[in-house]
Coordinates of C-alpha atoms in Angstrom, one line a residue:
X1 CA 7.4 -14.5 -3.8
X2 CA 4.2 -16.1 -5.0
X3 CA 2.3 -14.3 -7.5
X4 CA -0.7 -16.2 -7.7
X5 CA -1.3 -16.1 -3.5
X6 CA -0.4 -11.4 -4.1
X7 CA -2.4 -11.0 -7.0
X8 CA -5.5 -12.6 -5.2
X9 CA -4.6 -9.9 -2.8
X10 CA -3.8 -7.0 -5.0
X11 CA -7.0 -7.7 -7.0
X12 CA -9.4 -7.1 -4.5
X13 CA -11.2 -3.5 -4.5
X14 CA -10.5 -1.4 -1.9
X15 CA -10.4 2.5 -2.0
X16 CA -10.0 4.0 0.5
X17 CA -13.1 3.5 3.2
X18 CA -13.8 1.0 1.4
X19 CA -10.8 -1.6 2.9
X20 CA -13.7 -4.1 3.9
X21 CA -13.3 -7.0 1.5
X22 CA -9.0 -6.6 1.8
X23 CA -9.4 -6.8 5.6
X24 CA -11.6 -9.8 5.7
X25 CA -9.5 -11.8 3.5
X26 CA -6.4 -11.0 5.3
X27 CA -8.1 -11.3 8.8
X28 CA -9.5 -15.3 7.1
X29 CA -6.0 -16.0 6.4
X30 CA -3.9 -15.6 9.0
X31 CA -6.7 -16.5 12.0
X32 CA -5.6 -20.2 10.8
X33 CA -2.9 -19.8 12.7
X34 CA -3.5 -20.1 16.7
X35 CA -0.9 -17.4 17.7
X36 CA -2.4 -14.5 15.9
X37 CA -4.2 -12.3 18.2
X38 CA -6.6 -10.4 16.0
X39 CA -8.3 -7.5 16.2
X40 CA -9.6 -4.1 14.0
X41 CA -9.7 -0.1 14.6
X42 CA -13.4 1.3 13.6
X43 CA -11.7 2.0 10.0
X44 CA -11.4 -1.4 9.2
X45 CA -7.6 -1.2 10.0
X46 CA -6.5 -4.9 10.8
X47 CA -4.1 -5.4 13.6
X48 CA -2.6 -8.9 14.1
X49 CA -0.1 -9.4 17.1
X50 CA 2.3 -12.1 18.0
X51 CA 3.0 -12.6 21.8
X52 CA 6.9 -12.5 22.4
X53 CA 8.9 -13.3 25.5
X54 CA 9.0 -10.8 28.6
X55 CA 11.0 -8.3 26.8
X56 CA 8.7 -6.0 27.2
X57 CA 9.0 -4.2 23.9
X58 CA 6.9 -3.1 21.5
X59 CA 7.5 -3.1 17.7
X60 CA 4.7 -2.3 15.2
X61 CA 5.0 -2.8 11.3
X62 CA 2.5 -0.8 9.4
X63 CA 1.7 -1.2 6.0
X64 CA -1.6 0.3 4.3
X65 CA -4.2 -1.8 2.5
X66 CA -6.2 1.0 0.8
X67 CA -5.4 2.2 -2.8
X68 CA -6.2 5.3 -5.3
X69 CA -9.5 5.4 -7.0
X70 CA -12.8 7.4 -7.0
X71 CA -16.2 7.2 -5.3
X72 CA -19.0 8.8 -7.6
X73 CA -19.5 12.6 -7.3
X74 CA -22.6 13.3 -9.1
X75 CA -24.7 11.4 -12.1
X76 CA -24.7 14.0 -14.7
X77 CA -27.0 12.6 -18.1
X78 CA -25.6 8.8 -18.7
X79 CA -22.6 9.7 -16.9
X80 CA -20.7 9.6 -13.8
X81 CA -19.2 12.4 -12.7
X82 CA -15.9 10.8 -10.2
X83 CA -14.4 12.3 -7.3
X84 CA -10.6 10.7 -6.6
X85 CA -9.8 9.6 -3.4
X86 CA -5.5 9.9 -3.1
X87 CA -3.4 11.5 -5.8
X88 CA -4.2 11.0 -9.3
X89 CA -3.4 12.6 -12.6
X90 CA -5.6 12.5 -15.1
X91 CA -3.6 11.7 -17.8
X92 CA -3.4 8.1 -16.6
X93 CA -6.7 7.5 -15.9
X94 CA -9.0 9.0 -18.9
X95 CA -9.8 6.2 -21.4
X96 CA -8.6 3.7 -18.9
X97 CA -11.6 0.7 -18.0
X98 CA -12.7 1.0 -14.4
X99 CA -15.3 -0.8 -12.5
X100 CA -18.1 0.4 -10.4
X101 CA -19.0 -1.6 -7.3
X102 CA -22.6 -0.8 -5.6
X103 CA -23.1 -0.4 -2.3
X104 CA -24.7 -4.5 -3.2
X105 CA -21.4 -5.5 -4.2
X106 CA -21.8 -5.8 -8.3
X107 CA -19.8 -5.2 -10.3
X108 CA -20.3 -2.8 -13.5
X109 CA -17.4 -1.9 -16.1
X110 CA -16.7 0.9 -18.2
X111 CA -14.4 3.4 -19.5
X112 CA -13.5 6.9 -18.3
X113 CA -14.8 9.3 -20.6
X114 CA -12.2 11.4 -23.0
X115 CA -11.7 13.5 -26.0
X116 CA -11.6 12.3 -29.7
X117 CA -7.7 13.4 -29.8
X118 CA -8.1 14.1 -33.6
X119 CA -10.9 16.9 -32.6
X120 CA -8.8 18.7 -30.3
X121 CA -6.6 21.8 -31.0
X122 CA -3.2 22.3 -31.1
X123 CA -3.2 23.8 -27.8
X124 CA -5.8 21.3 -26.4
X125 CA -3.8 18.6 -27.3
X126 CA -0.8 19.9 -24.8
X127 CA -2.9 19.6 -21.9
X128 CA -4.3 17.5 -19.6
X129 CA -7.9 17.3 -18.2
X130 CA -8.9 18.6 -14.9
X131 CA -9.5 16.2 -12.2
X132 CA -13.1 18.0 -12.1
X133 CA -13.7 16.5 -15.7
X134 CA -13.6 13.0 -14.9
X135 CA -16.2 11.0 -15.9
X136 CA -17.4 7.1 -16.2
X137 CA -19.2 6.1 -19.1
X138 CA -20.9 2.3 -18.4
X139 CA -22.7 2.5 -21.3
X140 CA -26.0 2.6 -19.4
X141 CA -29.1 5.5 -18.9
X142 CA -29.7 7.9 -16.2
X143 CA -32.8 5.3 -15.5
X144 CA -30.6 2.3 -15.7
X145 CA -28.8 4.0 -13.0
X146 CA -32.1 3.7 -10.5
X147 CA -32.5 0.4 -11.3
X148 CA -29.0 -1.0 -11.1
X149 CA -28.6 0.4 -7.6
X150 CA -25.6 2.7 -8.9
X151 CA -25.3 5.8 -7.0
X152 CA -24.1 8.6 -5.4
X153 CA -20.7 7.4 -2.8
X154 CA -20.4 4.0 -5.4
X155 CA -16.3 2.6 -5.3
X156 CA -15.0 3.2 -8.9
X157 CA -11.5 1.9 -9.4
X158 CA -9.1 0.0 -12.3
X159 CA -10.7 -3.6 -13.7
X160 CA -7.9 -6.2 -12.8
X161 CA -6.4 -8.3 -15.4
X162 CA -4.8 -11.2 -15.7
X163 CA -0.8 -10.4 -16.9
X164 CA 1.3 -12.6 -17.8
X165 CA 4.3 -10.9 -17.6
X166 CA 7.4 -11.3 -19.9
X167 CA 10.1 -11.1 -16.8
X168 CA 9.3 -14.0 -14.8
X169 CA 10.9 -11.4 -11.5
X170 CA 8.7 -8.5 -12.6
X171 CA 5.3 -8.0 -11.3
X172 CA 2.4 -6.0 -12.7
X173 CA -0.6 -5.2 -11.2
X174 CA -3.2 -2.9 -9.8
X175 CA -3.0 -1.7 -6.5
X176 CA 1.0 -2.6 -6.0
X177 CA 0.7 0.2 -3.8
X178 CA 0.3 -0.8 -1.0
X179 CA -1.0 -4.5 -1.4
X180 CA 2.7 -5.3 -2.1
X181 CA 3.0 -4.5 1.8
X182 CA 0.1 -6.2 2.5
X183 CA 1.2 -9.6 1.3
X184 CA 4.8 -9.0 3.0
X185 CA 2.8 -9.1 5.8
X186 CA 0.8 -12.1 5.5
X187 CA 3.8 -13.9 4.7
X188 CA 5.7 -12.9 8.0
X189 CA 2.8 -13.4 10.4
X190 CA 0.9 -16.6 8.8
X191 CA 4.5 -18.2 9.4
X192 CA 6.3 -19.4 12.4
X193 CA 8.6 -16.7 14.5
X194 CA 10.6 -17.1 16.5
X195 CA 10.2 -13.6 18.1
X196 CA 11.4 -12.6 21.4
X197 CA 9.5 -9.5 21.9
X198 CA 5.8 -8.6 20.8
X199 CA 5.3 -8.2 17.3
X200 CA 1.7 -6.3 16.2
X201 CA 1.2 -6.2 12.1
X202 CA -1.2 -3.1 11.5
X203 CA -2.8 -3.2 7.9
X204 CA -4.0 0.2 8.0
X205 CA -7.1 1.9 6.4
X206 CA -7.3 5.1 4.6
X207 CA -3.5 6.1 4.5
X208 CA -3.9 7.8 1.1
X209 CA -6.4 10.6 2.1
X210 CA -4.2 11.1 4.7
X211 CA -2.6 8.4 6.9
X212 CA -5.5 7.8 8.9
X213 CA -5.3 4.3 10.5
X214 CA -1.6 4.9 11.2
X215 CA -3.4 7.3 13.7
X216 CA -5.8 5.2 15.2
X217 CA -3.9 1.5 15.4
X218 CA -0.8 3.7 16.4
X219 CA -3.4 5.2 19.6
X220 CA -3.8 1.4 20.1
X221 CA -0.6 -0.5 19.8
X222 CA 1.3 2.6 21.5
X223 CA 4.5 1.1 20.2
X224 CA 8.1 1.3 21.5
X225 CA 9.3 0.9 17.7
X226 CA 7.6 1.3 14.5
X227 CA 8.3 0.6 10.5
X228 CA 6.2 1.2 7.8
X229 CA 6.3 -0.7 5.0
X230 CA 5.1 0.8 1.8
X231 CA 6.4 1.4 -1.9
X232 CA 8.4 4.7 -3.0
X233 CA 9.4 5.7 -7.0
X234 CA 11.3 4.0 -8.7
X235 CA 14.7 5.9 -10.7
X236 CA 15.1 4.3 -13.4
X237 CA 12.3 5.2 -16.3
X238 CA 13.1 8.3 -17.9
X239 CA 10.5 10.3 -16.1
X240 CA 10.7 10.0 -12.6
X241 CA 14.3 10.9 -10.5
X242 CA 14.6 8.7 -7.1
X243 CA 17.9 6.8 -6.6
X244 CA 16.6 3.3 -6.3
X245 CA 15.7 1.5 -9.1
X246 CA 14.2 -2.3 -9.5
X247 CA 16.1 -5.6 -8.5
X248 CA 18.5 -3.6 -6.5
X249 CA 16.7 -4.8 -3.2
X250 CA 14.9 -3.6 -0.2
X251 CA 15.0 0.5 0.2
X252 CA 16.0 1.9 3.5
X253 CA 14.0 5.4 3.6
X254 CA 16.1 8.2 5.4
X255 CA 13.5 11.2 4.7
X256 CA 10.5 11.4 3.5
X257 CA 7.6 14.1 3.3
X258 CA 6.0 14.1 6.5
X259 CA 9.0 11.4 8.5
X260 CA 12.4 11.6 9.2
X261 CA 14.0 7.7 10.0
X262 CA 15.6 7.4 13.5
X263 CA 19.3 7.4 13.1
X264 CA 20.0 4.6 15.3
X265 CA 17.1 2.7 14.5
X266 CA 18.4 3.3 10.6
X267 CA 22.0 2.2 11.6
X268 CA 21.1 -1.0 13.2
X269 CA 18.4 -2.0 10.3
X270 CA 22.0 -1.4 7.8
X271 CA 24.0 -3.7 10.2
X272 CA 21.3 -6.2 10.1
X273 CA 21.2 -6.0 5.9
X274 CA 25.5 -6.6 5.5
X275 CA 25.9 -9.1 8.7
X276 CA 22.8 -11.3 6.5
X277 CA 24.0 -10.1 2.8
X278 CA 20.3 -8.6 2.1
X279 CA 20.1 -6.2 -0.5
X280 CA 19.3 -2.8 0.2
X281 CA 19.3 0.6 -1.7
X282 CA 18.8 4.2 0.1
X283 CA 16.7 6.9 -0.5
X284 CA 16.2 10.5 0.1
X285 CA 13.2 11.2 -1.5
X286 CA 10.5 13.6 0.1
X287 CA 7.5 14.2 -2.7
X288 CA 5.9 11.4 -0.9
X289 CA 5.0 9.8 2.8
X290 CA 4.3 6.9 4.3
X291 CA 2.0 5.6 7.3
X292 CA 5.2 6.6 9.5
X293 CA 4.2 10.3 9.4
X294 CA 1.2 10.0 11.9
X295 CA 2.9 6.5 13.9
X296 CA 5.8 8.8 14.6
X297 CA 4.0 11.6 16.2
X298 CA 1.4 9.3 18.5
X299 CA 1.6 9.5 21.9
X300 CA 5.1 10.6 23.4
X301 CA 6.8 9.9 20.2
X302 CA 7.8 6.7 18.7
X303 CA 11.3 6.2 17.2
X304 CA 10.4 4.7 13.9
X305 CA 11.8 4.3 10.1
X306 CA 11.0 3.1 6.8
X307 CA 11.0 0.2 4.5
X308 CA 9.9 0.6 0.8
X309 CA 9.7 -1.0 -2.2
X310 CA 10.3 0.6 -5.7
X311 CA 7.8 0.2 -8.3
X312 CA 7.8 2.3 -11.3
X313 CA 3.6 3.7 -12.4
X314 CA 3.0 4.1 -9.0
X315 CA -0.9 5.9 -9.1
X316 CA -1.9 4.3 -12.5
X317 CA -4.2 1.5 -13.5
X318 CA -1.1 -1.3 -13.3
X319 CA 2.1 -0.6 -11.4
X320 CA 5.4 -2.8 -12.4
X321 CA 7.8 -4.2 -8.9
X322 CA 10.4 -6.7 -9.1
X323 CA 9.7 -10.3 -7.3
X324 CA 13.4 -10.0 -5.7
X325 CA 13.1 -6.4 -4.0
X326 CA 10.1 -7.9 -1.9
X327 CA 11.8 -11.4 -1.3
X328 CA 14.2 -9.3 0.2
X329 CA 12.3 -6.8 2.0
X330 CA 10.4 -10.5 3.9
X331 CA 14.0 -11.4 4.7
X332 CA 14.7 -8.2 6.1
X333 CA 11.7 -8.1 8.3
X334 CA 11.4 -11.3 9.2
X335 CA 15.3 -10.8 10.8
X336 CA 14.1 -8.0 12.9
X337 CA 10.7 -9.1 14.3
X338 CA 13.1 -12.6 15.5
X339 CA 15.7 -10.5 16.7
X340 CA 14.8 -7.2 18.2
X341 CA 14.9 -7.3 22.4
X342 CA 15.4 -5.5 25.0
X343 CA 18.9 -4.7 24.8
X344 CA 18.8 -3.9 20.9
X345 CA 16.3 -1.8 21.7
X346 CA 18.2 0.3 24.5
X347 CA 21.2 0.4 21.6
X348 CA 19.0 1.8 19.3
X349 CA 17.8 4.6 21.3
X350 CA 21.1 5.2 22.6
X351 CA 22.5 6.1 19.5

């Protein structure tokens, strides 16, 4: 895995609806290669295909490119009142540093507004603020609002730094979910494949507000098979309970909150990982969903799993992943977009 070529990608800003800088650099990077077919939803989902052989299948890999973050609610005095866009608890976020980006593209730092902890009670002290109390301080006048251009509808998400991380396999970043997908994507289809059926990548928009480009590219591709790609808890910090943990490999999803994985599609995926040693966990973990929960339920139905990677902070400013889970995970997929045909197909179904 290269860091320096995913945290390019992870850096970029893109809440939700506003996936248009993500989309354009992925779109810039893998048109350089002549077999790419290209084309976008009108949610700024990206969908990149790569023509097979007469096998006349279909498989679609999905993997979001939006993240968590706010868009400004109101401007109340000097401050921001924010509005979050995906699941976010607030006791991550206050007296984080997050950047505003204007409808202009600039950028303007600051901190999320919170409590002098010595000046709260006992009682306060045990609680958390509401996500209707969160607020962006830039430092900056109502009137320096005007003239700055910051408004009602801005992008407010984390600042990106520059880690240096003490693991040289661990990863830290913002927006690991889902930009760790992302990049397994661009590393599959700017490559050469040797694929016998028709592969179509969809980087989908707006999945955490509610899957939504998994609808629309779904309505497009109308796929035979589908995966989604995306990145699930992590077991092994004290706090959260999952039983895959980091380094252990590639996680084969068999429920989730809103998708169940095809049996036969899931069997053959577990032949694939012991005929090529790849290492894979499992997972049965439904307080979270993936694009797969709309792809699933398009058309006629669509006989579909997924593939996951476990991070552990998943929702906060930085999220932590291990190089060797994703290595894996482009090993993985890779294998099935050269191998899946016809026949496999019938197999799977069959099952």
């Amino acid at each position: 895995m290269d860091l320096i070529d995913y945290k390019k990608l992870a850096n970029l800003p893109g809440v939700s609806s506003f996936e248009g800088r993500v989309s354009s650099y992925i779109k810039n990077e893998l048109e350089k290669r002549p077999d790419n077919v290209i084309s976008k939803d009108m949610l700024s989902s990206l969908i990149v295909k790569r023509e097979g052989l007469k096998e006349n299948v279909k498989l679609m890999v999905a993997s979001h490119i939006d993240e968590v973050g706010f868009i400004v609610e109101d401007i109340v005095g000097d401050f921001l009142k924010l509005k979050n866009i995906g699941s976010v608890w607030p006791h991550l976020v206050v007296g984080q540093i997050y950047k505003l980006i204007n409808q202009q593209g600039k950028s303007f730092r600051g901190i999320i507004s919170s409590p002098a902890s010595h000046g709260l009670s006992k009682k306060e002290r045990s609680k958390t603020l509401g996500l209707d109390q969160i607020y962006l301080d830039l430092g900056l006048s109502k009137e320096d609002f005007k003239n700055l251009n910051i408004n009602i509808g801005d992008q407010v998400l984390p600042e990106s730094f520059d880690i240096k991380e003490s693991n040289p396999e661990i990863l830290i970043s913002k927006a690991a979910d889902n930009r760790i997908s992302a990049y397994i994507g661009m590393e599959v289809m700017s490559n050469y494949l040797d694929n016998k059926s028709d592969i179509y990548w969809a980087f989908t928009s707006q999945e955490e507000p509610g899957l939504r480009g998994a609808r629309t590219t779904s309505s497009l591709i109308k796929p035979d098979l589908a995966i989604s790609i995306d990145t699930t808890l992590a077991g092994d910090i004290p706090f959260d309970k999952n039983s895959v943990s980091l380094g252990s490999g590639v996680c084969l999803s068999f429920i989730d909150s809103n998708s169940i994985s095809h049996r036969g599609f899931m069997n053959y995926i577990i032949d694939l990982c012991k005929e090529n040693n790849i290492s894979h966990q499992f997972a049965v973990f439904n307080k979270g969903g993936t694009d797969m929960g709309n792809i699933h339920k398009s058309a006629d139905g669509v006989i579909g799993m997924s593939l996951s990677i476990p991070v552990r902070y998943m929702h906060s400013s930085f999220t932590m992943a291990n190089t060797r889970d994703v290595d894996e995970c482009i090993k993985l997929i890779k294998l099935i977009c050269e191998k899946i045909c016809k026949k496999d197909f019938e197999r799977i179904i069959n099952q």
